[in-house]
Short mmCIF file of C-alpha atoms in Angstrom, two decimals:
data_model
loop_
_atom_site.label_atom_id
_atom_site.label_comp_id
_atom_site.label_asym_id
_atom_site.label_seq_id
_atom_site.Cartn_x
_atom_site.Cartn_y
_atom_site.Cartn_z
CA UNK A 1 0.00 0.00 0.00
CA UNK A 2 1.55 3.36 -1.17
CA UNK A 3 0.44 5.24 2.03
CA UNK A 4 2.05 2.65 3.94
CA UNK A 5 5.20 3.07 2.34
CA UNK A 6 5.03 6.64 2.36
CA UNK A 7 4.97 6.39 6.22
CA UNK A 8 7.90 4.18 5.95
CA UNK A 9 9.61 6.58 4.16
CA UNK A 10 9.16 9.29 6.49
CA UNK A 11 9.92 7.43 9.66
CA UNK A 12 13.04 6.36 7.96
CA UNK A 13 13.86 10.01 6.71
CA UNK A 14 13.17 11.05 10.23
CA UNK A 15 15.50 8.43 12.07
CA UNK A 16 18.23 9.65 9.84
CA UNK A 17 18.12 13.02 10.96
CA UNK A 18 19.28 11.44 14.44
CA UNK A 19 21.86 8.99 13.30
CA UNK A 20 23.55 11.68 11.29
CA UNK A 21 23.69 13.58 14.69
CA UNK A 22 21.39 16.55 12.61
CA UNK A 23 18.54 16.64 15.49
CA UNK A 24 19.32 15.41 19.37
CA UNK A 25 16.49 14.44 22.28
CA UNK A 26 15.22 18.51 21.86
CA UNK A 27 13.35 17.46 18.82
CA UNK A 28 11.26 14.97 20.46
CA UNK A 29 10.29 16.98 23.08
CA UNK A 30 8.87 19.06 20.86
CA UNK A 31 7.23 16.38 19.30
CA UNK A 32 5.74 15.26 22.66
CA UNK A 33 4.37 18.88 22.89
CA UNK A 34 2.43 18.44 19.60
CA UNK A 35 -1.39 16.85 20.13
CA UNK A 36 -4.56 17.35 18.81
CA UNK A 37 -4.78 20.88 20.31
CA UNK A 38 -1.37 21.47 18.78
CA UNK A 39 -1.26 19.67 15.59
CA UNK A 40 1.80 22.05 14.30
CA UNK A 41 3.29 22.35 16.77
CA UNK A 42 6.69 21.30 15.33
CA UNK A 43 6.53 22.58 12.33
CA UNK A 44 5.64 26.09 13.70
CA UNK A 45 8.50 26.18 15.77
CA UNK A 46 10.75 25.18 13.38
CA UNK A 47 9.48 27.69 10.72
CA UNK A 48 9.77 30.42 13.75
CA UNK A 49 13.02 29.45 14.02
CA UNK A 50 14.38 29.73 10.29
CA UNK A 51 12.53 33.30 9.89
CA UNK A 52 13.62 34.62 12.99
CA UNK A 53 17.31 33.45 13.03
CA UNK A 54 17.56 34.65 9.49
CA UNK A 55 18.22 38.19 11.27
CA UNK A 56 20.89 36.75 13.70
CA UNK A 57 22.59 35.56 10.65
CA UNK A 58 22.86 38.63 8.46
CA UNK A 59 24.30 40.66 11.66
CA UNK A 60 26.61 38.01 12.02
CA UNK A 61 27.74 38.40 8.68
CA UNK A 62 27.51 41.83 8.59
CA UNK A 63 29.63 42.18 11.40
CA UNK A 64 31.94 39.96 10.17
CA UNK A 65 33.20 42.27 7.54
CA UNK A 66 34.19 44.83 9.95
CA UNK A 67 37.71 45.61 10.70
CA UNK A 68 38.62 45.02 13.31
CA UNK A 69 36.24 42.74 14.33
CA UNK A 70 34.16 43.10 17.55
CA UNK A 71 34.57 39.22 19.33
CA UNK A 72 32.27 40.06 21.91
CA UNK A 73 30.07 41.69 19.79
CA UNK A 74 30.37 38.18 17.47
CA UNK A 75 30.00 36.19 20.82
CA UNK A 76 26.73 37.63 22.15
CA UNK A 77 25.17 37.02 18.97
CA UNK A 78 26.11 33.68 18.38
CA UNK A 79 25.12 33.16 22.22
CA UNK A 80 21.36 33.79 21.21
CA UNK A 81 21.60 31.93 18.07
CA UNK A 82 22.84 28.93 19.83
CA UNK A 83 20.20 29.10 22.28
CA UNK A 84 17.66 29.23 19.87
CA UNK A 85 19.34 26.18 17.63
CA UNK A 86 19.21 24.20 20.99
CA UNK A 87 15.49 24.87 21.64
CA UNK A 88 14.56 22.97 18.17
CA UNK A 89 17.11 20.41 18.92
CA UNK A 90 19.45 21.68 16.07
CA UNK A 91 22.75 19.25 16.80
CA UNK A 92 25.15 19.89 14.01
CA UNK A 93 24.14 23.94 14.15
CA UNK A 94 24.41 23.92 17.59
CA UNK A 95 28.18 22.66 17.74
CA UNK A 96 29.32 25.24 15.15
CA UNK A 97 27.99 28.17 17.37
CA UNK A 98 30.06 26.25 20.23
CA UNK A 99 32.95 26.26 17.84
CA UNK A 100 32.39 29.51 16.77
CA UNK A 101 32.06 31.03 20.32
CA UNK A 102 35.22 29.54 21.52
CA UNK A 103 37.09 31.28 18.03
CA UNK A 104 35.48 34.33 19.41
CA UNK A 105 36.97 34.13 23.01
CA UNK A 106 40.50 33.16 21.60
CA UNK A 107 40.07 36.28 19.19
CA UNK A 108 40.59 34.12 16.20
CA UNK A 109 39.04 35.63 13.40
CA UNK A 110 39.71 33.32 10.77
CA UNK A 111 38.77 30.50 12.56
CA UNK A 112 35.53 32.38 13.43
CA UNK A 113 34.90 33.25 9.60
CA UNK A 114 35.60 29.27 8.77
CA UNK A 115 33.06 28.28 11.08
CA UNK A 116 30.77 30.39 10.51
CA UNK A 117 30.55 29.18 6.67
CA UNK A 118 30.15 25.72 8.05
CA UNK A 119 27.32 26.45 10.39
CA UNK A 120 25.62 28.32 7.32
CA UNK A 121 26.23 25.28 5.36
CA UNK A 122 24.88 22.85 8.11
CA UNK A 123 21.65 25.62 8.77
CA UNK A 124 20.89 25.10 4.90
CA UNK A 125 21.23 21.12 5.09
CA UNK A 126 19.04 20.92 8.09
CA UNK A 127 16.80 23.44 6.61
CA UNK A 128 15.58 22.03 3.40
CA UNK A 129 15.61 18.20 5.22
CA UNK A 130 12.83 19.22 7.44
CA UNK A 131 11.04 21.29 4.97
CA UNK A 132 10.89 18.34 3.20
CA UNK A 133 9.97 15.83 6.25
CA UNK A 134 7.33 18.67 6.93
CA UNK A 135 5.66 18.43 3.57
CA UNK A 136 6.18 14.70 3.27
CA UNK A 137 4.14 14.26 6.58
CA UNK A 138 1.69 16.72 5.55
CA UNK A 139 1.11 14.51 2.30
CA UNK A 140 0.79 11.02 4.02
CA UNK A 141 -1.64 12.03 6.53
CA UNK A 142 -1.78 10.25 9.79
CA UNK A 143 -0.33 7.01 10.15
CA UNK A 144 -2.21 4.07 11.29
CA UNK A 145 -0.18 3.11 14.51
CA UNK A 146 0.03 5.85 17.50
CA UNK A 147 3.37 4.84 18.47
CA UNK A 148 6.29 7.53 17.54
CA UNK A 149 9.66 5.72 17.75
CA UNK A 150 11.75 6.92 20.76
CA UNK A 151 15.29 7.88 20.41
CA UNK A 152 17.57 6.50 23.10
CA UNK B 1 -17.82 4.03 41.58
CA UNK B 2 -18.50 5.62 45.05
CA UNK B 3 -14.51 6.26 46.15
CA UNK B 4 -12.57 8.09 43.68
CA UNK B 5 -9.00 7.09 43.85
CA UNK B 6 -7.08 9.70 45.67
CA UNK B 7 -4.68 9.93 42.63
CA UNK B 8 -7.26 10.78 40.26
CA UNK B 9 -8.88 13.46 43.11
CA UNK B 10 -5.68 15.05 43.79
CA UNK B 11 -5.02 15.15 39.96
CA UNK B 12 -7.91 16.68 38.84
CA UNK B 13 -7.92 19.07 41.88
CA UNK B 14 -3.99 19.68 40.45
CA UNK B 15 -5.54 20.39 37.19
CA UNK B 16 -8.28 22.61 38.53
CA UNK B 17 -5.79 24.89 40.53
CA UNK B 18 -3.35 25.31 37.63
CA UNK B 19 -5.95 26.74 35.81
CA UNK B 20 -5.74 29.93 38.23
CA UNK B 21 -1.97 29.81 38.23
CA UNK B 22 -1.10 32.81 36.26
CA UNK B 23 2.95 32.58 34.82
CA UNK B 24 4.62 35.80 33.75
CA UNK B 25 7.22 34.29 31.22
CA UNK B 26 10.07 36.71 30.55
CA UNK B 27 12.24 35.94 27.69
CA UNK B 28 13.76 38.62 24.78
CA UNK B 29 13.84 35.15 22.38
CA UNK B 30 10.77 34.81 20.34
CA UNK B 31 11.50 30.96 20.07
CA UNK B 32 12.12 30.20 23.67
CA UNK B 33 8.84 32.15 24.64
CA UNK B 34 6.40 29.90 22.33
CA UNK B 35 8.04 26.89 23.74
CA UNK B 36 7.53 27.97 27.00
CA UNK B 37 4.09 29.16 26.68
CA UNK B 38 3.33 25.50 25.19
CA UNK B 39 5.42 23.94 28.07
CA UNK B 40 3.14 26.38 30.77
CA UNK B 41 -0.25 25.96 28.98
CA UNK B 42 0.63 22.07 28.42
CA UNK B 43 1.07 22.09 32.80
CA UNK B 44 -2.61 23.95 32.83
CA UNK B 45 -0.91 27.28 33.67
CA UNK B 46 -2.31 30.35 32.86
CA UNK B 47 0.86 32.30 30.74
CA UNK B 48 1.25 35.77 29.94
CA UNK B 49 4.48 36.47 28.10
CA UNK B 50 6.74 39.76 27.66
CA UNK B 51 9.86 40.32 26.11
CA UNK B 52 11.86 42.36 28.30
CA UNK B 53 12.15 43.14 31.73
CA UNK B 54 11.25 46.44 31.49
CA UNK B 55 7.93 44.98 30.22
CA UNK B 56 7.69 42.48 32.94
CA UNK B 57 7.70 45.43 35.39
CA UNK B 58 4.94 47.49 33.89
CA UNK B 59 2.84 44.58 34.11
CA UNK B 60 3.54 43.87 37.67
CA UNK B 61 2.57 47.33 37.90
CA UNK B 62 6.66 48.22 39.25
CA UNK B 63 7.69 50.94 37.22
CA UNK B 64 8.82 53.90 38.95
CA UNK B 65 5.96 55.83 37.09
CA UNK B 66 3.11 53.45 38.19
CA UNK B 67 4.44 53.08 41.83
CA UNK B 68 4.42 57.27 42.23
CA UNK B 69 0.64 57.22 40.82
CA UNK B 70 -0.51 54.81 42.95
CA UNK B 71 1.24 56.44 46.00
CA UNK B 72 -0.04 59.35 44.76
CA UNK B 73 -3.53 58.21 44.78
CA UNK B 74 -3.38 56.64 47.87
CA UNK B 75 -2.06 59.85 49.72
CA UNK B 76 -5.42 61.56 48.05
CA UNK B 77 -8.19 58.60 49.37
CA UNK B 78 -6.59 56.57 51.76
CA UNK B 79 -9.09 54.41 51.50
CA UNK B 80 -8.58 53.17 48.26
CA UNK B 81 -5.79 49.96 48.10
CA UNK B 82 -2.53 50.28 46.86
CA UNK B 83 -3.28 46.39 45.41
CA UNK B 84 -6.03 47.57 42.97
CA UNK B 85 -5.52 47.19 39.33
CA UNK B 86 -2.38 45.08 39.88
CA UNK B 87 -2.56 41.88 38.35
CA UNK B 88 -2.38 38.23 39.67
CA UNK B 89 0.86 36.75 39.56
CA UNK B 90 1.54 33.59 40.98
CA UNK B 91 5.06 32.92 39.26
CA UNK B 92 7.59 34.64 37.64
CA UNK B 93 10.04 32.45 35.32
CA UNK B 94 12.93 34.85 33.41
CA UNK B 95 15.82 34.20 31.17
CA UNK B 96 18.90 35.20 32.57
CA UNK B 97 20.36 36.41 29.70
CA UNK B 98 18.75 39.58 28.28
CA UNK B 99 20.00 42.82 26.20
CA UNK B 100 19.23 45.80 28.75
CA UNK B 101 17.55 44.36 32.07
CA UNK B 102 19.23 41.19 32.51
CA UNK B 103 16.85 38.14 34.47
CA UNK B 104 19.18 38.91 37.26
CA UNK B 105 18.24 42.62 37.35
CA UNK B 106 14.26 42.17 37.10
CA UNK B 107 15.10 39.73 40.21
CA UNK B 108 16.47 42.34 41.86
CA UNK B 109 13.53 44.81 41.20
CA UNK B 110 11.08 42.59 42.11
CA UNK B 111 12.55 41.35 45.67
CA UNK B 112 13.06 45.00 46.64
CA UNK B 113 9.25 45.85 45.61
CA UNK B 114 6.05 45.35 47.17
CA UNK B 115 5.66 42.26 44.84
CA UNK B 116 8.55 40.40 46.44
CA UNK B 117 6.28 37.40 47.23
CA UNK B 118 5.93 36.25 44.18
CA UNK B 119 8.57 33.45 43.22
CA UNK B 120 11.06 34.41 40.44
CA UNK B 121 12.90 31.29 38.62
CA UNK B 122 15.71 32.04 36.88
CA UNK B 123 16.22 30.21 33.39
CA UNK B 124 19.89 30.31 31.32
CA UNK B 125 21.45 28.30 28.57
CA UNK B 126 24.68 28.36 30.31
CA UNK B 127 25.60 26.46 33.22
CA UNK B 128 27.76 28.95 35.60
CA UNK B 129 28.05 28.13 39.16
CA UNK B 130 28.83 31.44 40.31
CA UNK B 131 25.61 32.88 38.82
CA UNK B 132 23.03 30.12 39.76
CA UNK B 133 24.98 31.05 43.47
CA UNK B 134 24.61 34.91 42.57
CA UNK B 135 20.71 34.41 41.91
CA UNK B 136 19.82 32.22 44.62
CA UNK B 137 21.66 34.38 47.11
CA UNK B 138 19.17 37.25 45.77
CA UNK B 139 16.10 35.24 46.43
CA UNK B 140 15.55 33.28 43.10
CA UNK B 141 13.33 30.52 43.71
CA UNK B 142 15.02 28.07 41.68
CA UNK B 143 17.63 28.08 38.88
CA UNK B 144 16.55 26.22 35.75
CA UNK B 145 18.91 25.32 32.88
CA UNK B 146 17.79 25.68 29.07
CA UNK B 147 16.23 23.96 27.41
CA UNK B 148 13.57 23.73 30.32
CA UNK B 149 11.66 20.01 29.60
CA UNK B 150 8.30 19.63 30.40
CA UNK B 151 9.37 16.81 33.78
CA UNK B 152 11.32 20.07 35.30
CA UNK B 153 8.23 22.20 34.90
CA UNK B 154 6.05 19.87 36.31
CA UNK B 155 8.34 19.59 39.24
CA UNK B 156 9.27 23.20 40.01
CA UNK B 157 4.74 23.52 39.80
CA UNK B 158 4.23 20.94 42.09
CA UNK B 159 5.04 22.81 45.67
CA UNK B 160 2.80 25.66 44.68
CA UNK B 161 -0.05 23.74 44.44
CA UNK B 162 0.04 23.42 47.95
CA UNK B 163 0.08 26.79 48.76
CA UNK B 164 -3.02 27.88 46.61
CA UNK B 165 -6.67 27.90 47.94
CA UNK B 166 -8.26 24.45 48.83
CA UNK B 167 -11.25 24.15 46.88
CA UNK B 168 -13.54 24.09 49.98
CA UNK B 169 -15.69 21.11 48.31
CA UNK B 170 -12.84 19.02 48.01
CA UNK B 171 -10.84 17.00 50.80
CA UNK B 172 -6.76 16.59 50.04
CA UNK B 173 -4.59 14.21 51.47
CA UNK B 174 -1.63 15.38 52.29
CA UNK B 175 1.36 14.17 53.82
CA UNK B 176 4.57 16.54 55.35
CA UNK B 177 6.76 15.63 57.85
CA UNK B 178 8.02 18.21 58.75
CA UNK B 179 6.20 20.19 61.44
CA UNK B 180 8.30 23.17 60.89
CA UNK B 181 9.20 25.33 58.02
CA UNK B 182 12.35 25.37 57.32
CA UNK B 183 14.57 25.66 54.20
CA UNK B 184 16.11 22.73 52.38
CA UNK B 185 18.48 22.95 49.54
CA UNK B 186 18.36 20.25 46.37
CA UNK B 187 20.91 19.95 44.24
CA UNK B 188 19.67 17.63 41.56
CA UNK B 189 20.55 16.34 37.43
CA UNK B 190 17.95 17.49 35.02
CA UNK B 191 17.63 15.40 31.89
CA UNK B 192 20.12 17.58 30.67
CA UNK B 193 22.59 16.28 33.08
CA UNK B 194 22.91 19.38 34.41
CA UNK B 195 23.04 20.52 38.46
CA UNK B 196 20.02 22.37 39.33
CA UNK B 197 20.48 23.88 42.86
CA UNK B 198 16.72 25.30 44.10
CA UNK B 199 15.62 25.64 47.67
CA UNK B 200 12.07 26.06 48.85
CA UNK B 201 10.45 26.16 52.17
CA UNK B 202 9.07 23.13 53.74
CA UNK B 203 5.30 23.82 54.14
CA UNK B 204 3.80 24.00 57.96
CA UNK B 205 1.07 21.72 57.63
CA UNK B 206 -2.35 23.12 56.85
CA UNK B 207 -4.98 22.22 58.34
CA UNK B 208 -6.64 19.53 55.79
CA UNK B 209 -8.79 16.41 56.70
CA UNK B 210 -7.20 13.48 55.71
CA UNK B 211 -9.25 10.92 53.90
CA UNK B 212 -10.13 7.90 55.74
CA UNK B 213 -8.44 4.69 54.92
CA UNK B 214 -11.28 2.13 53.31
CA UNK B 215 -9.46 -0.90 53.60
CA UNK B 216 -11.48 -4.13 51.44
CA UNK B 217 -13.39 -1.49 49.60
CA UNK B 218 -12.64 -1.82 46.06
CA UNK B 219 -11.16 1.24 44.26
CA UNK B 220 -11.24 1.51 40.66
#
């Protein structure tokens, strides 16, 4: 049956995204905050957090082509962005603002530029995954079994 | 079914109570507000959310400009409360971490104000020692680290119930050992395997019926 499948697909798709270390435990607390009231909920937060940390990384970047470069300028904005990576359950994002944050407080600026191309690289990747889990899920409807796979 | 279960009493009277425990979530990050709002309204919790503490004050009704028109009102009718217009407040939970009043300031304000009572937890992302000490030591309630889970929530709610109105139709068994109140200190591990230090009073007993055992009756 091609729904079946479909739901195979997607629970396959989404246990990837926590063998490739892309999403931690985070995630699925936000999926045990989604219900009937919620039915979103997820996806809202996620989509909240691409739009809003857009902003966070254009400063970033913006102040990244200063000279010289304010670290703790760099650092307090890479603080909130982390946070906000960490809420969603954001792995791979989250350890390049660690990375990037500890370039910041050795004053290495070329370290923080490097990593900071990463992270943007890993944001995009993670990005266009779950808008695609998102729409896939959408598609399928709701599966047959109520049981959501735990990660351990 | 003639006994209810004292689980499913005290649950539902849990329920009932939350429903007039009004939150004032503090938090400058737009993400970490929703999720806390779902994590508060999930508990039952009435939320209100701000972004700032400078709007966390006005609503408490603390900003130098509202305390001087109240005082000033007062010193015209004496009669009329300072209290009125302020609003219910059961809880204050704040981010640490904010541009301008930092979670440590607003705790500040608000246990030098009139509003001291009401219990301020302090949230961060960061897990430094000297300012979970720093915050405690200025009458923070409890230190909580980010991401907050839903289990910590539910935990850090659970002594207020007590303190909150009995529902005068409705018996609650309770059981404290201590006759006294006095302070004790937990250090525990959230999930995140981090070391949450909170204290809270011991509660004086009130004084509640206890239920009767029914031994042999059957209890579904």
């Amino acid at each position: 049956m091609e729904r079946n499948q479909m739901h195979k697909h997607i629970f396959l798709m989404r246990q990837s995204f926590f063998d490739q270390g892309l999403l931690d435990d985070q995630f699925i607390q936000l999926e045990e905050l989604q219900d009937d009231a919620n039915p979103n909920f997820v996806e809202e937060v996620v989509t909240l957090y691409y739009r809003d940390s857009s902003r966070t990384i254009l400063n970033i970047e913006q102040s990244l082509e200063k000279n010289p470069l304010d670290f703790n300028k760099l650092d307090n904005y890479m603080h909130q962005f982390k946070g906000s990576s960490t809420s969603i359950g954001a792995k791979k994002v989250k350890a390049e603002c660690t990375q990037f944050r500890e370039y910041c407080r050795a004053g290495n600026g070329e370290g923080c530029m490097r990593t900071f191309q990463q992270l943007k690289k890993e944001y995009a990747i993670l990005k266009k995954k779950l808008e695609t889990y998102f729409q896939q899920t959408r598609q399928a409807g709701p599966s047959e079994t109520a049981c959501r796979p735990r990660m351990n | 079914m003639e006994y209810l279960h004292s689980d499913i009493a005290d649950h539902t009277q849990q329920r009932e109570k939350l429903q007039h425990f009004h939150v004032l979530a503090v938090d400058d990050s737009l993400i970490e507000r929703k999720l806390l709002e779902r994590l508060l309204r999930e508990s039952s919790c009435k939320v209100t959310c701000v972004d700032s503490g400078d709007k966390a004050l006005e609503y408490l009704g603390l900003l130098d400009s509202q305390e001087i028109d109240r005082s000033t009102a007062s010193s015209f009718c004496p009669q009329s409360s300072t209290q009125e217009g302020l609003k219910t407040v059961n809880l204050i939970m704040t981010d640490y971490s904010m541009p301008g009043m930092s979670g440590y300031d607003l705790l500040k304000r608000v246990k030098g104000s009139s509003r001291k009572d009401i219990p301020v937890v302090v949230m961060s992302s960061e897990n430094v020692p000297s300012r979970i000490s720093m915050c405690m030591e200025e009458g923070a309630e409890e230190f909580l680290l980010k991401p907050v889970q839903l289990s910590d929530l539910k935990k850090q709610l659970q002594p207020h119930l007590l303190k909150l109105p009995v529902h005068p139709k409705i018996d609650m068994t309770t059981s404290n050992d201590n006759g006294n109140g006095s302070m004790i200190i937990d250090i525990t591990m959230n999930n995140n395997q981090n070391v949450v230090v909170s204290k809270r009073k011991t509660m004086t007993p009130e004084p509640l019926e206890r239920r009767p055992q029914m031994k042999g009756l059957a209890v579904i």
